[in-house]
Amino acid sequence: DQQVKQNSPSLSVQEGRISILNCDYTNSMFDYFLWYKKYPAEGPTFLISISSIKDKNEDGRFTVFLNKSAKHLSLHIVPSQPGDSAVYFCAANAYSGAGSYQLTFGKGTKLSVIP
Amino acid sequence: EPEVTQTPSHQVTQMGQEVILRCVPISNHLYFYWYRQILGQKVEFLVSFYNNEISEKSEIFDDQFSVERPDGSNFTLKIRSTKLEDSAMYFCASGAGFNEQFFGPGTRLTVL
């Protein structure tokens, strides 16, 4: 039951170019989407998020785009830097009405930025 | 910058033994979570905790699991009788609301 799908397990990009990481979801109840970055042996680090009422959110080099009709979101990193090399997780949440905002994660995309 | 901390970083235990994983969430947060990631798989939700009680739990979180916030700062996950398949990274997370969850570095649990 993959409600959040990241279909590319890996991506390689040259330093200075744009990295585009994609995520699809199936649950129309999701109303908030988050991207996390994870280095080996560390916990996920929050990067950027977007509410379902928006279609774009930007924070420095990171921009997240949401296409609700396609149930698709993407994370753009411009320009990509070698330190961006990590596994990127897309996550979504739907308020359950019980004081809980559990996140449903995708499987992750490993980004390698080549100097 | 405040952060979520977890101890121990690595726990090795024998099958059938009890383990307690500890977390110190960010101090002004109200929502607390446990997730796990089995090697090579995705991060999975276990349980959420709000207002001193469990607010939601997944089907993974069966009777062998329990959570506590014993003293207003720590947040613990107990596994009563560990199984081989409980081997995973366990992540604690906390948040002030729905639009943020900050994760700790994780505890690697190895069940032999």
mmCIF file of C-alpha atoms in Angstrom:
data_model
loop_
_atom_site.group_PDB
_atom_site.id
_atom_site.type_symbol
_atom_site.label_atom_id
_atom_site.label_comp_id
_atom_site.label_asym_id
_atom_site.label_seq_id
_atom_site.Cartn_x
_atom_site.Cartn_y
_atom_site.Cartn_z
ATOM 1 C CA ASP A 1 0.000 0.000 0.000
ATOM 2 C CA GLN A 2 2.187 2.798 -1.295
ATOM 3 C CA GLN A 3 0.261 5.959 -0.676
ATOM 4 C CA VAL A 4 3.383 8.039 -1.286
ATOM 5 C CA LYS A 5 5.613 6.989 -4.137
ATOM 6 C CA GLN A 6 9.061 8.097 -5.114
ATOM 7 C CA ASN A 7 9.669 6.182 -8.299
ATOM 8 C CA SER A 8 13.310 7.126 -8.783
ATOM 9 C CA PRO A 9 15.521 5.368 -6.255
ATOM 10 C CA SER A 10 18.511 7.450 -7.315
ATOM 11 C CA LEU A 11 19.480 10.600 -9.199
ATOM 12 C CA SER A 12 22.867 11.998 -10.231
ATOM 13 C CA VAL A 13 23.331 15.670 -11.024
ATOM 14 C CA GLN A 14 26.330 17.846 -11.798
ATOM 15 C CA GLU A 15 27.247 20.510 -9.276
ATOM 16 C CA GLY A 16 25.603 23.834 -10.133
ATOM 17 C CA ARG A 17 22.761 22.237 -12.086
ATOM 18 C CA ILE A 18 19.161 21.775 -11.014
ATOM 19 C CA SER A 19 18.087 18.676 -9.103
ATOM 20 C CA ILE A 20 14.444 17.683 -9.487
ATOM 21 C CA LEU A 21 13.059 15.050 -7.157
ATOM 22 C CA ASN A 22 9.573 13.764 -7.785
ATOM 23 C CA CYS A 23 6.860 12.340 -5.602
ATOM 24 C CA ASP A 24 3.358 11.029 -6.331
ATOM 25 C CA TYR A 25 0.594 10.300 -3.892
ATOM 26 C CA THR A 26 -2.700 8.472 -4.034
ATOM 27 C CA ASN A 27 -4.537 9.555 -0.899
ATOM 28 C CA SER A 28 -6.645 12.623 -1.661
ATOM 29 C CA MET A 29 -7.009 13.258 2.096
ATOM 30 C CA PHE A 30 -3.385 14.346 2.361
ATOM 31 C CA ASP A 31 -3.317 18.063 3.018
ATOM 32 C CA TYR A 32 0.270 18.787 3.917
ATOM 33 C CA PHE A 33 3.478 17.668 2.273
ATOM 34 C CA LEU A 34 7.022 17.733 3.552
ATOM 35 C CA TRP A 35 10.475 16.979 2.212
ATOM 36 C CA TYR A 36 13.194 15.576 4.425
ATOM 37 C CA LYS A 37 16.863 14.999 3.773
ATOM 38 C CA LYS A 38 18.664 12.107 5.421
ATOM 39 C CA TYR A 39 22.343 11.348 5.745
ATOM 40 C CA PRO A 40 23.494 7.861 6.713
ATOM 41 C CA ALA A 41 23.287 7.153 10.453
ATOM 42 C CA GLU A 42 21.266 10.329 11.068
ATOM 43 C CA GLY A 43 17.590 11.103 11.443
ATOM 44 C CA PRO A 44 15.564 12.805 8.697
ATOM 45 C CA THR A 45 16.129 16.563 8.599
ATOM 46 C CA PHE A 46 13.185 18.763 7.674
ATOM 47 C CA LEU A 47 13.788 20.786 4.508
ATOM 48 C CA ILE A 48 10.622 22.386 3.239
ATOM 49 C CA SER A 49 6.882 21.866 3.272
ATOM 50 C CA ILE A 50 3.769 22.899 1.407
ATOM 51 C CA SER A 51 0.128 23.068 2.269
ATOM 52 C CA SER A 52 -2.433 21.673 -0.152
ATOM 53 C CA ILE A 53 -3.883 25.154 -0.602
ATOM 54 C CA LYS A 54 -0.684 26.317 -2.267
ATOM 55 C CA ASP A 55 1.070 25.256 -5.436
ATOM 56 C CA LYS A 56 4.556 26.537 -4.688
ATOM 57 C CA ASN A 57 6.769 27.212 -1.713
ATOM 58 C CA GLU A 58 10.301 28.518 -1.900
ATOM 59 C CA ASP A 59 13.084 28.626 0.662
ATOM 60 C CA GLY A 60 16.486 29.630 -0.595
ATOM 61 C CA ARG A 61 17.753 27.050 -3.047
ATOM 62 C CA PHE A 62 14.790 24.761 -2.384
ATOM 63 C CA THR A 63 11.405 25.047 -4.066
ATOM 64 C CA VAL A 64 8.539 22.621 -3.747
ATOM 65 C CA PHE A 65 5.800 22.492 -6.364
ATOM 66 C CA LEU A 66 2.434 20.841 -5.810
ATOM 67 C CA ASN A 67 0.048 19.769 -8.553
ATOM 68 C CA LYS A 68 -3.063 18.602 -6.723
ATOM 69 C CA SER A 69 -4.960 17.514 -9.791
ATOM 70 C CA ALA A 70 -2.099 15.209 -10.748
ATOM 71 C CA LYS A 71 -1.377 14.276 -7.122
ATOM 72 C CA HIS A 72 2.234 15.112 -7.771
ATOM 73 C CA LEU A 73 4.866 17.174 -6.047
ATOM 74 C CA SER A 74 8.454 17.931 -6.819
ATOM 75 C CA LEU A 75 11.438 19.380 -5.032
ATOM 76 C CA HIS A 76 13.795 21.587 -7.020
ATOM 77 C CA ILE A 77 17.278 22.323 -5.732
ATOM 78 C CA VAL A 78 19.092 25.112 -7.566
ATOM 79 C CA PRO A 79 22.033 25.229 -7.742
ATOM 80 C CA SER A 80 22.893 21.752 -6.544
ATOM 81 C CA GLN A 81 25.908 21.434 -4.260
ATOM 82 C CA PRO A 82 27.958 18.364 -3.285
ATOM 83 C CA GLY A 83 26.683 18.746 0.303
ATOM 84 C CA ASP A 84 23.176 18.119 -1.002
ATOM 85 C CA SER A 85 24.103 14.489 -1.623
ATOM 86 C CA ALA A 86 21.754 12.516 0.625
ATOM 87 C CA VAL A 87 18.541 10.518 0.545
ATOM 88 C CA TYR A 88 15.482 12.719 0.101
ATOM 89 C CA PHE A 89 12.143 11.610 1.474
ATOM 90 C CA CYS A 90 8.773 12.922 0.475
ATOM 91 C CA ALA A 91 6.189 12.717 3.261
ATOM 92 C CA ALA A 92 2.523 13.565 3.520
ATOM 93 C CA ASN A 93 0.130 14.021 6.346
ATOM 94 C CA ALA A 94 -3.592 14.052 6.835
ATOM 95 C CA TYR A 95 -5.023 15.215 10.088
ATOM 96 C CA SER A 96 -6.799 12.272 11.656
ATOM 97 C CA GLY A 97 -8.938 14.337 13.994
ATOM 98 C CA ALA A 98 -7.374 12.627 16.981
ATOM 99 C CA GLY A 99 -4.582 15.088 17.727
ATOM 100 C CA SER A 100 -2.290 13.193 15.417
ATOM 101 C CA TYR A 101 -0.449 14.171 12.299
ATOM 102 C CA GLN A 102 1.207 10.951 11.309
ATOM 103 C CA LEU A 103 3.498 11.179 8.330
ATOM 104 C CA THR A 104 3.389 8.726 5.465
ATOM 105 C CA PHE A 105 6.776 8.503 3.806
ATOM 106 C CA GLY A 106 7.937 7.560 0.360
ATOM 107 C CA LYS A 107 10.859 5.175 -0.059
ATOM 108 C CA GLY A 108 13.304 7.960 -0.773
ATOM 109 C CA THR A 109 15.517 9.084 -3.637
ATOM 110 C CA LYS A 110 19.270 9.043 -3.256
ATOM 111 C CA LEU A 111 20.700 12.226 -4.753
ATOM 112 C CA SER A 112 24.344 12.337 -5.742
ATOM 113 C CA VAL A 113 25.742 15.726 -6.717
ATOM 114 C CA ILE A 114 28.927 15.300 -8.709
ATOM 115 C CA PRO A 115 31.574 18.023 -8.306
ATOM 116 C CA GLU B 1 19.255 25.362 17.987
ATOM 117 C CA PRO B 2 17.007 22.962 19.914
ATOM 118 C CA GLU B 3 17.015 19.384 18.738
ATOM 119 C CA VAL B 4 15.509 16.021 19.517
ATOM 120 C CA THR B 5 17.931 13.661 21.207
ATOM 121 C CA GLN B 6 17.758 9.872 21.498
ATOM 122 C CA THR B 7 19.576 7.323 23.618
ATOM 123 C CA PRO B 8 21.164 4.907 23.167
ATOM 124 C CA SER B 9 22.448 5.311 19.641
ATOM 125 C CA HIS B 10 22.734 1.541 19.296
ATOM 126 C CA GLN B 11 21.046 -1.176 21.351
ATOM 127 C CA VAL B 12 21.780 -4.861 20.984
ATOM 128 C CA THR B 13 19.456 -7.298 22.722
ATOM 129 C CA GLN B 14 18.514 -10.940 22.766
ATOM 130 C CA MET B 15 15.188 -12.062 21.339
ATOM 131 C CA GLY B 16 12.518 -12.039 24.028
ATOM 132 C CA GLN B 17 14.171 -9.331 26.102
ATOM 133 C CA GLU B 18 12.584 -5.989 26.920
ATOM 134 C CA VAL B 19 14.106 -2.781 25.589
ATOM 135 C CA ILE B 20 13.400 0.852 26.350
ATOM 136 C CA LEU B 21 14.352 3.487 23.816
ATOM 137 C CA ARG B 22 14.599 7.011 25.139
ATOM 138 C CA CYS B 23 13.944 10.364 23.538
ATOM 139 C CA VAL B 24 14.086 13.951 24.733
ATOM 140 C CA PRO B 25 11.805 16.005 22.467
ATOM 141 C CA ILE B 26 12.176 19.725 21.865
ATOM 142 C CA SER B 27 10.965 21.393 25.025
ATOM 143 C CA ASN B 28 7.975 23.446 23.849
ATOM 144 C CA HIS B 29 6.591 20.790 21.526
ATOM 145 C CA LEU B 30 3.244 19.165 22.152
ATOM 146 C CA TYR B 31 3.134 16.287 19.691
ATOM 147 C CA PHE B 32 5.420 13.300 19.946
ATOM 148 C CA TYR B 33 5.945 10.426 17.570
ATOM 149 C CA TRP B 34 7.833 7.208 17.079
ATOM 150 C CA TYR B 35 8.736 5.915 13.634
ATOM 151 C CA ARG B 36 10.910 3.052 12.532
ATOM 152 C CA GLN B 37 12.884 2.179 9.432
ATOM 153 C CA ILE B 38 13.793 -1.401 8.721
ATOM 154 C CA LEU B 39 16.987 -1.607 6.690
ATOM 155 C CA GLY B 40 16.285 -0.892 3.036
ATOM 156 C CA GLN B 41 12.661 0.011 3.632
ATOM 157 C CA LYS B 42 10.776 3.234 4.124
ATOM 158 C CA VAL B 43 10.225 5.114 7.344
ATOM 159 C CA GLU B 44 7.005 3.860 8.960
ATOM 160 C CA PHE B 45 4.767 5.502 11.520
ATOM 161 C CA LEU B 46 4.352 3.673 14.818
ATOM 162 C CA VAL B 47 2.543 5.928 17.242
ATOM 163 C CA SER B 48 1.654 9.509 18.048
ATOM 164 C CA PHE B 49 1.244 10.960 21.534
ATOM 165 C CA TYR B 50 -0.540 14.149 22.483
ATOM 166 C CA ASN B 51 -1.955 15.503 25.705
ATOM 167 C CA ASN B 52 -0.450 12.634 27.686
ATOM 168 C CA GLU B 53 -2.082 9.887 25.724
ATOM 169 C CA ILE B 54 -1.727 7.927 22.532
ATOM 170 C CA SER B 55 -3.637 9.727 19.795
ATOM 171 C CA GLU B 56 -3.019 7.265 16.992
ATOM 172 C CA LYS B 57 -1.125 4.060 16.397
ATOM 173 C CA SER B 58 -0.371 1.924 13.389
ATOM 174 C CA GLU B 59 -0.962 -1.784 13.027
ATOM 175 C CA ILE B 60 2.733 -2.312 13.726
ATOM 176 C CA PHE B 61 2.244 -0.930 17.241
ATOM 177 C CA ASP B 62 0.802 -4.043 18.835
ATOM 178 C CA ASP B 63 0.534 -5.071 22.492
ATOM 179 C CA GLN B 64 4.295 -5.570 22.705
ATOM 180 C CA PHE B 65 4.827 -1.828 22.323
ATOM 181 C CA SER B 66 4.099 0.953 24.777
ATOM 182 C CA VAL B 67 5.005 4.607 25.141
ATOM 183 C CA GLU B 68 5.358 6.855 28.140
ATOM 184 C CA ARG B 69 6.165 10.422 28.954
ATOM 185 C CA PRO B 70 7.179 9.803 32.546
ATOM 186 C CA ASP B 71 8.509 13.166 33.653
ATOM 187 C CA GLY B 72 7.500 15.886 31.218
ATOM 188 C CA SER B 73 10.768 15.789 29.317
ATOM 189 C CA ASN B 74 11.488 12.197 28.309
ATOM 190 C CA PHE B 75 9.435 10.178 25.852
ATOM 191 C CA THR B 76 10.074 6.448 25.847
ATOM 192 C CA LEU B 77 9.228 3.513 23.622
ATOM 193 C CA LYS B 78 9.195 0.115 25.283
ATOM 194 C CA ILE B 79 9.183 -3.192 23.464
ATOM 195 C CA ARG B 80 8.233 -5.875 25.960
ATOM 196 C CA SER B 81 9.487 -9.011 24.259
ATOM 197 C CA THR B 82 11.639 -8.260 21.256
ATOM 198 C CA LYS B 83 11.482 -10.291 18.058
ATOM 199 C CA LEU B 84 14.061 -10.587 15.306
ATOM 200 C CA GLU B 85 11.844 -8.510 13.027
ATOM 201 C CA ASP B 86 11.945 -5.605 15.483
ATOM 202 C CA SER B 87 15.509 -4.900 14.344
ATOM 203 C CA ALA B 88 15.373 -1.431 12.805
ATOM 204 C CA MET B 89 16.252 2.219 13.268
ATOM 205 C CA TYR B 90 13.766 3.833 15.615
ATOM 206 C CA PHE B 91 13.220 7.551 15.242
ATOM 207 C CA CYS B 92 11.556 9.828 17.722
ATOM 208 C CA ALA B 93 10.017 13.058 16.428
ATOM 209 C CA SER B 94 8.333 16.035 18.001
ATOM 210 C CA GLY B 95 6.395 19.007 16.727
ATOM 211 C CA ALA B 96 4.527 22.055 17.882
ATOM 212 C CA GLY B 97 1.716 21.447 15.401
ATOM 213 C CA PHE B 98 0.725 19.756 12.217
ATOM 214 C CA ASN B 99 3.175 21.488 9.921
ATOM 215 C CA GLU B 100 6.398 20.312 11.454
ATOM 216 C CA GLN B 101 8.000 17.188 12.798
ATOM 217 C CA PHE B 102 11.604 17.263 13.884
ATOM 218 C CA PHE B 103 13.375 13.956 14.072
ATOM 219 C CA GLY B 104 16.043 12.687 16.400
ATOM 220 C CA PRO B 105 19.155 10.873 15.169
ATOM 221 C CA GLY B 106 17.629 7.471 15.813
ATOM 222 C CA THR B 107 18.415 4.375 17.832
ATOM 223 C CA ARG B 108 19.599 1.325 15.946
ATOM 224 C CA LEU B 109 18.021 -1.729 17.570
ATOM 225 C CA THR B 110 19.581 -5.080 16.795
ATOM 226 C CA VAL B 111 17.746 -8.163 18.037
ATOM 227 C CA LEU B 112 19.825 -11.365 18.053
#
